[in-house]
Amino acid sequence: LFLSTFTLAVSAGAVLLLPFSIISNEILLSFPQNYYIQWLNGSLIHGLWNLASLFSNLCLFVLMPFAFFFLESEGFAGLKKGIRARILETLVMLILLALLILGIVWVASALIDNDAASMESLYDLWEFYLPYLYSCISLMGCLLLLLCTPVGLSRMFTVMGQLLVKPTILEDLDEQMYIITLEEEAIQRRLNGLSSTVEYQTAELERELEKVKSKKTNLERRKKASAWERNLVYPAVMILLLIETSISVFLVALNILYLLVDETAMPKGSGGPGIGNASLSTFGFVGAALEIILIFYLMVSSVVGFYSLRFFENFTPRKDDTTMTKIIGNCVSILVLSSALPVMSRTLGITRFDLLGDFGRFNWLGNFYIVLSYNLLFAIMTTLCLVRKFTSAVREELLKALGLDKLHLSNNPRDSETKPSANGHQKTL
C-alpha cells in the first residue's frame, strides 16, 4: 500500500511538473532581475525533470513489480515462513524478470541491428538501456493516450451531466416524484408479499428497488437545486467543455500544418531556448495559462476515457471492493498515462516546451512520420468521437422514423441491455 501511494505521488509529480515549468518560464520572463526568484532557474527545472524520470523508472521497473510479487509470494519450500522468506522469493523473482527482459531486448537488438556498436551499448545500462526501455514504455503510454483521450473528451459531457443538475425544460418534477414514489411502494409491497424461499424473484425485485431509489434520489436533488444551479451552471460547464475540446482539436490541426511546413515543430527533445529566455506561447502569460488548462483537461479526459474503454471497465476501483492486485494495476496504469502526458502534449503541439532531462531522450520523437501520424490520428479520432456523441440522439430518432430501430444498427453496446419501463418491469430489446 505504501509503494502504491508513492507511485501515485510520482504520477502526480509527473503531471504537475510540466505546468510548473511553463509557469516558471513566464515568471522568469516577467521578473528577470528579481532577487527573490533567482532560485527558480533552468538548473532546478532540469534537475526536477531528471528526478521525475528517475522515480518513474524506479516505480515502473522495481517498486510495482516488487509489490506484486511480494503480494503473491509465500516463501521458498524448506525456509521458515515469514516476511524474510517472502522478501527473498520476491527479490529472486525480480532478478529473473530483469534477466528475462534483458535477454529479450538483447535478442531483438541482434535481430534488428546486428552490429558491434548496438551490442556494446546494451552493456551501458544507465546511459542507454534504461532510457531506451523507458522510451518504449513512453511510446506505449502515448499510444494508450491516443485511444483514451478522444473517448474521454466525448465522455466528459456525459460525466459532467451526471454530476450537475440539468435544466428542467417542459418537465414536471412533482409528477415524476409522485410516479416514482408509487413505483417504490408497489415494489416494496411485492417484496413483503414474497416468501424468502423464492430467492431469484427476491433478488430481482431488490435490484429494481435499488434502481428506483437511485432515480428518486436524483429527482430529489434536482428538485432542491436552485434556479441558478439548474439554468446557469449546467449550460456554462457544457459550453466550457465544448470550447476546450474545440481549442484542443484546433491546436492539433495547427500543429499538423507546422509539421508539414517547418522542421522546428518536431519535438526533438531539449533543443529549445531554455528556461527564462523566450516565451513558450505566442500570447504570453494568457497563452501559457491556456496551455496549462488544456494539459489538465487532457489528463482528466484520458483517465475518464481509460476507464470508459470496454477492456478496462472492470478495472475501475470501487470503495471497499478493490483487491490489492487491482490497486497495483491501477497505479501502474496511471503512472504510464501521467508519464506519457508531457510527451503527448509536446507531440500534439499543445505546448512548445522542449522536454528536459531523460523525458526528452526518446528516439521516436525525431521520426517525422510517427509524429505526423500521431497528430492526424488524434485529430480524426477526437472529431469522430464528438460527432458520434452529439449526433447519436438524432441518429436514433431517424432510425425509429424509418422503422430500422429493430435491426440493431446502433453501435452503442448499452442499447442491447435491459431497460426499465414506466411500470417497473424489464423490457429487452
CSV table of C-alpha atoms in Angstrom, one decimal:
chain,number,residue,atom,x,y,z
A,1,LEU,CA,0.0,0.0,0.0
A,2,PHE,CA,2.9,2.4,0.8
A,3,LEU,CA,4.6,1.6,-2.5
A,4,SER,CA,1.3,2.2,-4.4
A,5,THR,CA,0.9,5.5,-2.6
A,6,PHE,CA,4.4,6.5,-3.5
A,7,THR,CA,3.7,5.6,-7.2
A,8,LEU,CA,0.6,7.8,-7.2
A,9,ALA,CA,2.7,10.6,-5.8
A,10,VAL,CA,5.3,10.2,-8.6
A,11,SER,CA,2.4,10.2,-11.1
A,12,ALA,CA,1.1,13.5,-9.7
A,13,GLY,CA,4.6,14.9,-9.8
A,14,ALA,CA,5.0,13.9,-13.5
A,15,VAL,CA,1.7,15.6,-14.3
A,16,LEU,CA,2.3,18.8,-12.3
A,17,LEU,CA,5.9,19.3,-13.5
A,18,LEU,CA,5.0,20.4,-17.0
A,19,PRO,CA,2.6,23.2,-15.8
A,20,PHE,CA,5.2,24.2,-13.1
A,21,SER,CA,7.9,24.5,-15.8
A,22,ILE,CA,5.6,26.6,-18.0
A,23,ILE,CA,4.7,28.9,-15.1
A,24,SER,CA,8.4,29.2,-14.0
A,25,ASN,CA,9.4,30.3,-17.5
A,26,GLU,CA,6.8,33.0,-17.7
A,27,ILE,CA,7.7,34.3,-14.2
A,28,LEU,CA,11.4,34.5,-15.1
A,29,LEU,CA,10.5,36.4,-18.2
A,30,SER,CA,8.3,38.8,-16.3
A,31,PHE,CA,10.8,39.4,-13.5
A,32,PRO,CA,14.3,38.8,-14.9
A,33,GLN,CA,16.2,40.8,-12.3
A,34,ASN,CA,14.1,40.0,-9.2
A,35,TYR,CA,16.4,38.7,-6.4
A,36,TYR,CA,13.6,36.6,-4.7
A,37,ILE,CA,13.1,34.3,-7.7
A,38,GLN,CA,16.7,33.7,-8.6
A,39,TRP,CA,16.4,30.2,-7.2
A,40,LEU,CA,13.9,29.4,-10.0
A,41,ASN,CA,16.3,28.7,-12.8
A,42,GLY,CA,16.9,26.2,-15.6
A,43,SER,CA,19.2,24.0,-13.4
A,44,LEU,CA,16.4,23.4,-10.9
A,45,ILE,CA,13.8,22.6,-13.6
A,46,HIS,CA,16.2,20.3,-15.4
A,47,GLY,CA,17.0,18.5,-12.1
A,48,LEU,CA,13.3,18.1,-11.3
A,49,TRP,CA,12.7,16.5,-14.7
A,50,ASN,CA,15.6,14.1,-14.1
A,51,LEU,CA,14.2,13.2,-10.7
A,52,ALA,CA,10.7,12.6,-12.2
A,53,SER,CA,12.3,10.3,-14.9
A,54,LEU,CA,14.4,8.5,-12.3
A,55,PHE,CA,11.5,7.9,-9.9
A,56,SER,CA,9.2,6.9,-12.8
A,57,ASN,CA,11.7,4.3,-13.8
A,58,LEU,CA,12.1,3.1,-10.2
A,59,CYS,CA,8.4,2.7,-9.7
A,60,LEU,CA,7.7,1.1,-13.0
A,61,PHE,CA,10.6,-1.4,-13.1
A,62,VAL,CA,11.3,-2.0,-9.4
A,63,LEU,CA,8.7,-0.9,-6.8
A,64,MET,CA,5.5,-2.0,-8.5
A,65,PRO,CA,6.8,-5.4,-9.7
A,66,PHE,CA,8.2,-5.9,-6.1
A,67,ALA,CA,4.8,-5.1,-4.7
A,68,PHE,CA,3.0,-7.5,-7.0
A,69,PHE,CA,5.5,-10.4,-6.5
A,70,PHE,CA,5.5,-9.8,-2.7
A,71,LEU,CA,1.8,-10.0,-2.6
A,72,GLU,CA,1.8,-13.3,-4.4
A,73,SER,CA,4.8,-14.8,-2.6
A,74,GLU,CA,4.7,-17.4,0.1
A,75,GLY,CA,8.4,-18.2,0.6
A,76,PHE,CA,10.5,-21.0,-0.7
A,77,ALA,CA,9.9,-24.5,0.4
A,78,GLY,CA,12.1,-25.5,3.3
A,79,LEU,CA,12.5,-22.0,4.6
A,80,LYS,CA,10.8,-20.6,7.7
A,81,LYS,CA,7.6,-18.8,6.7
A,82,GLY,CA,7.6,-15.1,7.3
A,83,ILE,CA,8.4,-11.7,5.9
A,84,ARG,CA,12.1,-12.5,5.2
A,85,ALA,CA,11.2,-15.6,3.2
A,86,ARG,CA,8.7,-13.7,1.1
A,87,ILE,CA,11.1,-10.8,0.5
A,88,LEU,CA,13.8,-13.4,-0.6
A,89,GLU,CA,11.4,-15.0,-3.0
A,90,THR,CA,10.3,-11.6,-4.4
A,91,LEU,CA,13.9,-10.5,-4.9
A,92,VAL,CA,14.7,-13.7,-6.8
A,93,MET,CA,11.7,-13.2,-9.0
A,94,LEU,CA,12.7,-9.6,-9.7
A,95,ILE,CA,16.2,-10.8,-10.7
A,96,LEU,CA,14.8,-13.4,-13.0
A,97,LEU,CA,12.4,-10.9,-14.6
A,98,ALA,CA,15.2,-8.4,-15.2
A,99,LEU,CA,17.3,-11.2,-16.9
A,100,LEU,CA,14.3,-12.1,-19.0
A,101,ILE,CA,13.7,-8.6,-20.2
A,102,LEU,CA,17.4,-8.0,-20.8
A,103,GLY,CA,17.6,-11.2,-22.9
A,104,ILE,CA,14.5,-10.3,-24.9
A,105,VAL,CA,16.0,-6.8,-25.7
A,106,TRP,CA,19.3,-8.4,-26.5
A,107,VAL,CA,17.8,-10.8,-29.0
A,108,ALA,CA,15.7,-8.1,-30.5
A,109,SER,CA,18.7,-5.9,-30.9
A,110,ALA,CA,20.7,-8.7,-32.5
A,111,LEU,CA,17.9,-9.4,-35.0
A,112,ILE,CA,17.1,-5.8,-35.9
A,113,ASP,CA,20.6,-4.1,-35.8
A,114,ASN,CA,23.4,-6.6,-35.5
A,115,ASP,CA,26.5,-4.5,-35.2
A,116,ALA,CA,29.2,-4.0,-32.6
A,117,ALA,CA,28.0,-0.6,-31.5
A,118,SER,CA,24.5,-1.6,-30.8
A,119,MET,CA,25.6,-4.7,-28.9
A,120,GLU,CA,28.1,-2.8,-26.8
A,121,SER,CA,25.6,-0.1,-26.0
A,122,LEU,CA,23.5,-2.7,-24.2
A,123,TYR,CA,26.3,-3.0,-21.6
A,124,ASP,CA,25.7,0.6,-20.6
A,125,LEU,CA,22.6,0.1,-18.6
A,126,TRP,CA,22.3,3.6,-17.1
A,127,GLU,CA,23.1,5.7,-20.1
A,128,PHE,CA,21.4,3.7,-22.8
A,129,TYR,CA,19.5,0.6,-21.7
A,130,LEU,CA,17.1,2.2,-19.2
A,131,PRO,CA,16.4,5.3,-21.2
A,132,TYR,CA,15.8,3.1,-24.3
A,133,LEU,CA,13.5,0.8,-22.4
A,134,TYR,CA,11.6,3.8,-20.9
A,135,SER,CA,11.3,5.3,-24.4
A,136,CYS,CA,9.5,2.1,-25.5
A,137,ILE,CA,7.2,2.3,-22.4
A,138,SER,CA,6.6,6.0,-23.1
A,139,LEU,CA,5.6,5.2,-26.7
A,140,MET,CA,3.2,2.6,-25.4
A,141,GLY,CA,1.8,5.2,-23.0
A,142,CYS,CA,1.3,7.7,-25.8
A,143,LEU,CA,-0.5,5.0,-27.9
A,144,LEU,CA,-2.7,4.3,-24.9
A,145,LEU,CA,-3.4,8.0,-24.5
A,146,LEU,CA,-4.3,8.1,-28.2
A,147,LEU,CA,-7.0,5.6,-27.5
A,148,CYS,CA,-8.2,7.0,-24.2
A,149,THR,CA,-8.2,10.8,-24.7
A,150,PRO,CA,-10.6,11.1,-27.7
A,151,VAL,CA,-13.0,8.7,-25.9
A,152,GLY,CA,-12.6,10.7,-22.7
A,153,LEU,CA,-13.1,14.1,-24.4
A,154,SER,CA,-16.6,12.9,-25.7
A,155,ARG,CA,-17.3,11.0,-22.4
A,156,MET,CA,-16.7,14.2,-20.3
A,157,PHE,CA,-20.0,15.6,-21.4
A,158,THR,CA,-21.8,12.6,-20.0
A,159,VAL,CA,-19.8,12.6,-16.8
A,160,MET,CA,-20.4,16.3,-16.1
A,161,GLY,CA,-24.1,15.8,-17.0
A,162,GLN,CA,-24.3,13.1,-14.2
A,163,LEU,CA,-22.6,15.3,-11.7
A,164,LEU,CA,-24.5,18.5,-12.4
A,165,VAL,CA,-28.2,19.3,-12.2
A,166,LYS,CA,-29.8,19.5,-15.7
A,167,PRO,CA,-32.3,22.3,-16.5
A,168,THR,CA,-36.0,21.4,-16.1
A,169,ILE,CA,-37.4,22.2,-19.6
A,170,LEU,CA,-41.0,21.0,-20.1
A,171,GLU,CA,-40.7,18.7,-17.1
A,172,ASP,CA,-42.9,18.3,-14.1
A,173,LEU,CA,-40.7,17.1,-11.3
A,174,ASP,CA,-43.6,16.8,-8.8
A,175,GLU,CA,-45.4,14.4,-11.2
A,176,GLN,CA,-42.2,12.4,-11.7
A,177,MET,CA,-41.7,12.2,-7.9
A,178,TYR,CA,-45.3,11.0,-7.4
A,179,ILE,CA,-44.9,8.3,-10.0
A,180,ILE,CA,-41.5,7.1,-8.7
A,181,THR,CA,-42.9,7.0,-5.1
A,182,LEU,CA,-45.8,4.9,-6.2
A,183,GLU,CA,-43.4,2.6,-8.1
A,184,GLU,CA,-41.2,2.2,-5.0
A,185,GLU,CA,-44.3,1.4,-2.8
A,186,ALA,CA,-45.5,-1.2,-5.3
A,187,ILE,CA,-42.1,-3.0,-5.4
A,188,GLN,CA,-41.9,-2.8,-1.6
A,189,ARG,CA,-45.3,-4.5,-1.3
A,190,ARG,CA,-44.4,-7.2,-3.7
A,191,LEU,CA,-41.2,-7.8,-1.7
A,192,ASN,CA,-43.1,-8.1,1.5
A,193,GLY,CA,-45.6,-10.5,-0.1
A,194,LEU,CA,-42.9,-12.9,-1.4
A,195,SER,CA,-41.6,-15.7,0.8
A,196,SER,CA,-37.9,-15.9,1.5
A,197,THR,CA,-37.7,-19.2,-0.3
A,198,VAL,CA,-38.1,-17.6,-3.8
A,199,GLU,CA,-34.6,-16.2,-3.9
A,200,TYR,CA,-34.4,-15.4,-7.6
A,201,GLN,CA,-37.5,-13.2,-7.6
A,202,THR,CA,-36.5,-11.5,-4.3
A,203,ALA,CA,-33.0,-10.7,-5.7
A,204,GLU,CA,-34.5,-9.3,-8.9
A,205,LEU,CA,-37.0,-7.1,-7.0
A,206,GLU,CA,-34.3,-5.8,-4.7
A,207,ARG,CA,-32.3,-4.7,-7.8
A,208,GLU,CA,-35.3,-3.0,-9.2
A,209,LEU,CA,-35.9,-1.3,-5.8
A,210,GLU,CA,-32.3,0.0,-5.7
A,211,LYS,CA,-32.7,1.5,-9.2
A,212,VAL,CA,-35.9,3.2,-8.2
A,213,LYS,CA,-34.4,4.6,-5.1
A,214,SER,CA,-31.4,5.9,-7.1
A,215,LYS,CA,-33.8,7.6,-9.5
A,216,LYS,CA,-35.8,9.1,-6.6
A,217,THR,CA,-32.6,10.5,-5.0
A,218,ASN,CA,-31.7,12.1,-8.3
A,219,LEU,CA,-35.1,13.7,-8.6
A,220,GLU,CA,-35.0,15.0,-5.1
A,221,ARG,CA,-31.6,16.6,-5.8
A,222,ARG,CA,-32.9,18.2,-9.0
A,223,LYS,CA,-36.0,19.5,-7.1
A,224,LYS,CA,-33.9,21.0,-4.3
A,225,ALA,CA,-31.4,22.7,-6.7
A,226,SER,CA,-31.7,26.4,-7.1
A,227,ALA,CA,-32.7,28.1,-10.3
A,228,TRP,CA,-29.1,29.4,-10.8
A,229,GLU,CA,-27.6,25.9,-10.5
A,230,ARG,CA,-30.2,24.4,-12.9
A,231,ASN,CA,-30.3,27.1,-15.6
A,232,LEU,CA,-26.8,28.6,-15.5
A,233,VAL,CA,-24.2,26.2,-14.2
A,234,TYR,CA,-25.0,23.3,-16.4
A,235,PRO,CA,-25.1,25.2,-19.7
A,236,ALA,CA,-21.9,27.1,-18.8
A,237,VAL,CA,-20.0,23.9,-18.0
A,238,MET,CA,-21.1,22.3,-21.2
A,239,ILE,CA,-20.1,25.3,-23.3
A,240,LEU,CA,-16.8,25.4,-21.5
A,241,LEU,CA,-16.1,21.8,-22.2
A,242,LEU,CA,-17.0,22.3,-25.9
A,243,ILE,CA,-14.7,25.3,-26.1
A,244,GLU,CA,-11.8,23.4,-24.5
A,245,THR,CA,-12.3,20.4,-26.8
A,246,SER,CA,-12.5,22.6,-29.9
A,247,ILE,CA,-9.4,24.5,-28.9
A,248,SER,CA,-7.5,21.2,-28.5
A,249,VAL,CA,-8.5,20.0,-31.9
A,250,PHE,CA,-7.7,23.4,-33.4
A,251,LEU,CA,-4.2,23.4,-31.9
A,252,VAL,CA,-3.6,19.8,-33.2
A,253,ALA,CA,-4.7,20.8,-36.7
A,254,LEU,CA,-2.4,23.9,-36.5
A,255,ASN,CA,0.5,21.7,-35.3
A,256,ILE,CA,-0.1,19.4,-38.4
A,257,LEU,CA,0.4,22.4,-40.7
A,258,TYR,CA,3.5,23.4,-38.8
A,259,LEU,CA,4.9,19.9,-39.1
A,260,LEU,CA,4.4,20.0,-42.9
A,261,VAL,CA,5.9,23.4,-43.3
A,262,ASP,CA,8.6,23.9,-40.6
A,263,GLU,CA,11.1,21.3,-39.3
A,264,THR,CA,11.5,23.1,-36.0
A,265,ALA,CA,8.0,22.0,-35.0
A,266,MET,CA,9.3,18.5,-34.4
A,267,PRO,CA,9.6,17.5,-30.7
A,268,LYS,CA,13.3,16.8,-30.9
A,269,GLY,CA,14.0,17.0,-27.2
A,270,SER,CA,15.9,19.6,-25.3
A,271,GLY,CA,16.8,21.8,-28.2
A,272,GLY,CA,14.8,24.9,-27.1
A,273,PRO,CA,16.0,28.3,-25.9
A,274,GLY,CA,16.0,27.2,-22.3
A,275,ILE,CA,14.1,28.4,-19.2
A,276,GLY,CA,13.6,32.1,-18.9
A,277,ASN,CA,14.9,33.1,-22.4
A,278,ALA,CA,11.8,33.1,-24.5
A,279,SER,CA,8.1,32.8,-24.0
A,280,LEU,CA,6.6,29.4,-24.8
A,281,SER,CA,3.3,30.9,-26.1
A,282,THR,CA,2.6,33.4,-28.8
A,283,PHE,CA,0.1,35.2,-26.4
A,284,GLY,CA,2.4,35.4,-23.4
A,285,PHE,CA,1.1,34.7,-20.0
A,286,VAL,CA,-2.5,34.3,-21.2
A,287,GLY,CA,-1.4,31.6,-23.7
A,288,ALA,CA,0.6,29.8,-21.1
A,289,ALA,CA,-2.4,29.7,-18.7
A,290,LEU,CA,-4.5,28.3,-21.6
A,291,GLU,CA,-1.9,25.6,-22.2
A,292,ILE,CA,-1.9,24.6,-18.5
A,293,ILE,CA,-5.7,24.4,-18.5
A,294,LEU,CA,-5.6,22.2,-21.7
A,295,ILE,CA,-3.0,19.9,-20.2
A,296,PHE,CA,-5.0,19.3,-17.1
A,297,TYR,CA,-8.1,18.8,-19.2
A,298,LEU,CA,-6.4,16.3,-21.4
A,299,MET,CA,-5.2,14.4,-18.3
A,300,VAL,CA,-8.6,14.2,-16.7
A,301,SER,CA,-10.1,13.2,-20.1
A,302,SER,CA,-7.5,10.5,-20.6
A,303,VAL,CA,-8.3,9.0,-17.2
A,304,VAL,CA,-12.0,9.1,-17.9
A,305,GLY,CA,-11.5,7.6,-21.3
A,306,PHE,CA,-9.2,4.9,-19.8
A,307,TYR,CA,-12.0,3.6,-17.5
A,308,SER,CA,-14.6,4.1,-20.2
A,309,LEU,CA,-12.9,1.6,-22.6
A,310,ARG,CA,-14.6,-1.7,-22.7
A,311,PHE,CA,-11.4,-3.6,-21.9
A,312,PHE,CA,-10.7,-1.6,-18.7
A,313,GLU,CA,-14.3,-1.2,-17.5
A,314,ASN,CA,-13.9,-3.9,-14.8
A,315,PHE,CA,-10.6,-2.3,-13.8
A,316,THR,CA,-12.3,0.6,-12.2
A,317,PRO,CA,-11.6,0.8,-8.4
A,318,ARG,CA,-14.6,0.7,-6.1
A,319,LYS,CA,-14.9,1.6,-2.5
A,320,ASP,CA,-14.5,-1.5,-0.2
A,321,ASP,CA,-14.5,-3.8,-3.2
A,322,THR,CA,-11.0,-3.5,-4.8
A,323,THR,CA,-8.3,-6.1,-4.4
A,324,MET,CA,-4.7,-5.1,-3.8
A,325,THR,CA,-3.7,-6.6,-7.1
A,326,LYS,CA,-6.2,-4.3,-8.9
A,327,ILE,CA,-4.9,-1.3,-6.9
A,328,ILE,CA,-1.3,-2.1,-8.1
A,329,GLY,CA,-2.6,-2.4,-11.7
A,330,ASN,CA,-4.4,1.0,-11.4
A,331,CYS,CA,-1.3,2.7,-10.0
A,332,VAL,CA,0.9,1.3,-12.9
A,333,SER,CA,-1.7,2.4,-15.5
A,334,ILE,CA,-2.0,6.0,-14.1
A,335,LEU,CA,1.9,6.2,-13.9
A,336,VAL,CA,2.2,5.2,-17.5
A,337,LEU,CA,-0.5,7.7,-18.6
A,338,SER,CA,0.9,10.6,-16.5
A,339,SER,CA,4.5,9.9,-17.7
A,340,ALA,CA,3.4,10.0,-21.3
A,341,LEU,CA,1.2,13.1,-20.9
A,342,PRO,CA,4.1,15.6,-21.2
A,343,VAL,CA,5.3,13.7,-24.3
A,344,MET,CA,1.8,13.8,-25.8
A,345,SER,CA,1.4,17.5,-25.1
A,346,ARG,CA,4.6,18.3,-26.9
A,347,THR,CA,3.9,15.9,-29.8
A,348,LEU,CA,0.4,17.4,-30.4
A,349,GLY,CA,1.7,20.9,-30.2
A,350,ILE,CA,-0.4,21.8,-27.1
A,351,THR,CA,2.8,23.3,-25.7
A,352,ARG,CA,6.1,24.2,-27.3
A,353,PHE,CA,8.0,23.4,-24.1
A,354,ASP,CA,11.0,21.2,-25.1
A,355,LEU,CA,11.3,18.3,-22.8
A,356,LEU,CA,14.2,18.4,-20.4
A,357,GLY,CA,16.1,15.5,-18.7
A,358,ASP,CA,15.5,11.9,-19.6
A,359,PHE,CA,12.0,12.6,-20.7
A,360,GLY,CA,13.4,14.2,-23.8
A,361,ARG,CA,15.7,11.4,-24.8
A,362,PHE,CA,13.2,9.4,-26.9
A,363,ASN,CA,14.3,8.1,-30.2
A,364,TRP,CA,10.8,8.0,-31.8
A,365,LEU,CA,10.3,11.8,-31.2
A,366,GLY,CA,12.6,12.5,-34.1
A,367,ASN,CA,10.7,10.4,-36.6
A,368,PHE,CA,8.6,12.7,-38.8
A,369,TYR,CA,6.2,10.0,-39.9
A,370,ILE,CA,5.4,8.8,-36.4
A,371,VAL,CA,4.8,12.3,-35.1
A,372,LEU,CA,2.6,13.3,-38.1
A,373,SER,CA,0.6,10.1,-38.0
A,374,TYR,CA,0.0,10.6,-34.2
A,375,ASN,CA,-1.3,14.1,-34.8
A,376,LEU,CA,-3.6,13.0,-37.7
A,377,LEU,CA,-5.0,10.1,-35.7
A,378,PHE,CA,-5.7,12.2,-32.7
A,379,ALA,CA,-7.5,14.9,-34.7
A,380,ILE,CA,-9.5,12.4,-36.7
A,381,MET,CA,-10.5,10.2,-33.7
A,382,THR,CA,-11.4,13.1,-31.5
A,383,THR,CA,-13.6,14.6,-34.3
A,384,LEU,CA,-15.3,11.3,-34.9
A,385,CYS,CA,-16.0,10.7,-31.2
A,386,LEU,CA,-17.5,14.2,-30.8
A,387,VAL,CA,-19.6,13.8,-34.0
A,388,ARG,CA,-20.9,10.4,-32.8
A,389,LYS,CA,-21.6,11.8,-29.4
A,390,PHE,CA,-23.6,14.8,-30.5
A,391,THR,CA,-25.5,13.1,-33.3
A,392,SER,CA,-26.4,9.9,-31.5
A,393,ALA,CA,-29.9,11.2,-30.4
A,394,VAL,CA,-30.6,12.4,-34.0
A,395,ARG,CA,-29.4,9.1,-35.5
A,396,GLU,CA,-31.6,7.1,-33.1
A,397,GLU,CA,-34.7,9.2,-33.9
A,398,LEU,CA,-34.1,8.8,-37.7
A,399,LEU,CA,-33.8,5.0,-37.3
A,400,LYS,CA,-37.1,5.0,-35.4
A,401,ALA,CA,-38.7,7.1,-38.0
A,402,LEU,CA,-37.6,4.8,-40.8
A,403,GLY,CA,-38.5,1.7,-38.8
A,404,LEU,CA,-34.9,0.4,-38.7
A,405,ASP,CA,-34.5,0.6,-34.9
A,406,LYS,CA,-35.4,-3.2,-34.6
A,407,LEU,CA,-32.4,-4.1,-36.8
A,408,HIS,CA,-29.9,-3.2,-34.0
A,409,LEU,CA,-28.0,-0.8,-36.3
A,410,SER,CA,-26.8,1.2,-33.3
A,411,ASN,CA,-23.2,0.7,-32.2
A,412,ASN,CA,-23.9,1.5,-28.6
A,413,PRO,CA,-23.3,-1.6,-26.5
A,414,ARG,CA,-25.6,-0.3,-23.8
A,415,ASP,CA,-28.6,-0.3,-26.3
A,416,SER,CA,-28.7,-4.1,-26.1
A,417,GLU,CA,-29.1,-4.1,-22.3
A,418,THR,CA,-32.3,-4.3,-20.5
A,419,LYS,CA,-34.1,-1.0,-20.0
A,420,PRO,CA,-36.7,-0.3,-17.2
A,421,SER,CA,-40.1,0.6,-18.4
A,422,ALA,CA,-42.5,3.0,-16.7
A,423,ASN,CA,-44.3,0.4,-14.6
A,424,GLY,CA,-41.0,-1.0,-13.2
A,425,HIS,CA,-40.8,-4.2,-15.3
A,426,GLN,CA,-37.9,-5.0,-17.6
A,427,LYS,CA,-38.2,-4.9,-21.4
A,428,THR,CA,-35.4,-6.5,-23.5
A,429,LEU,CA,-34.8,-5.0,-27.0
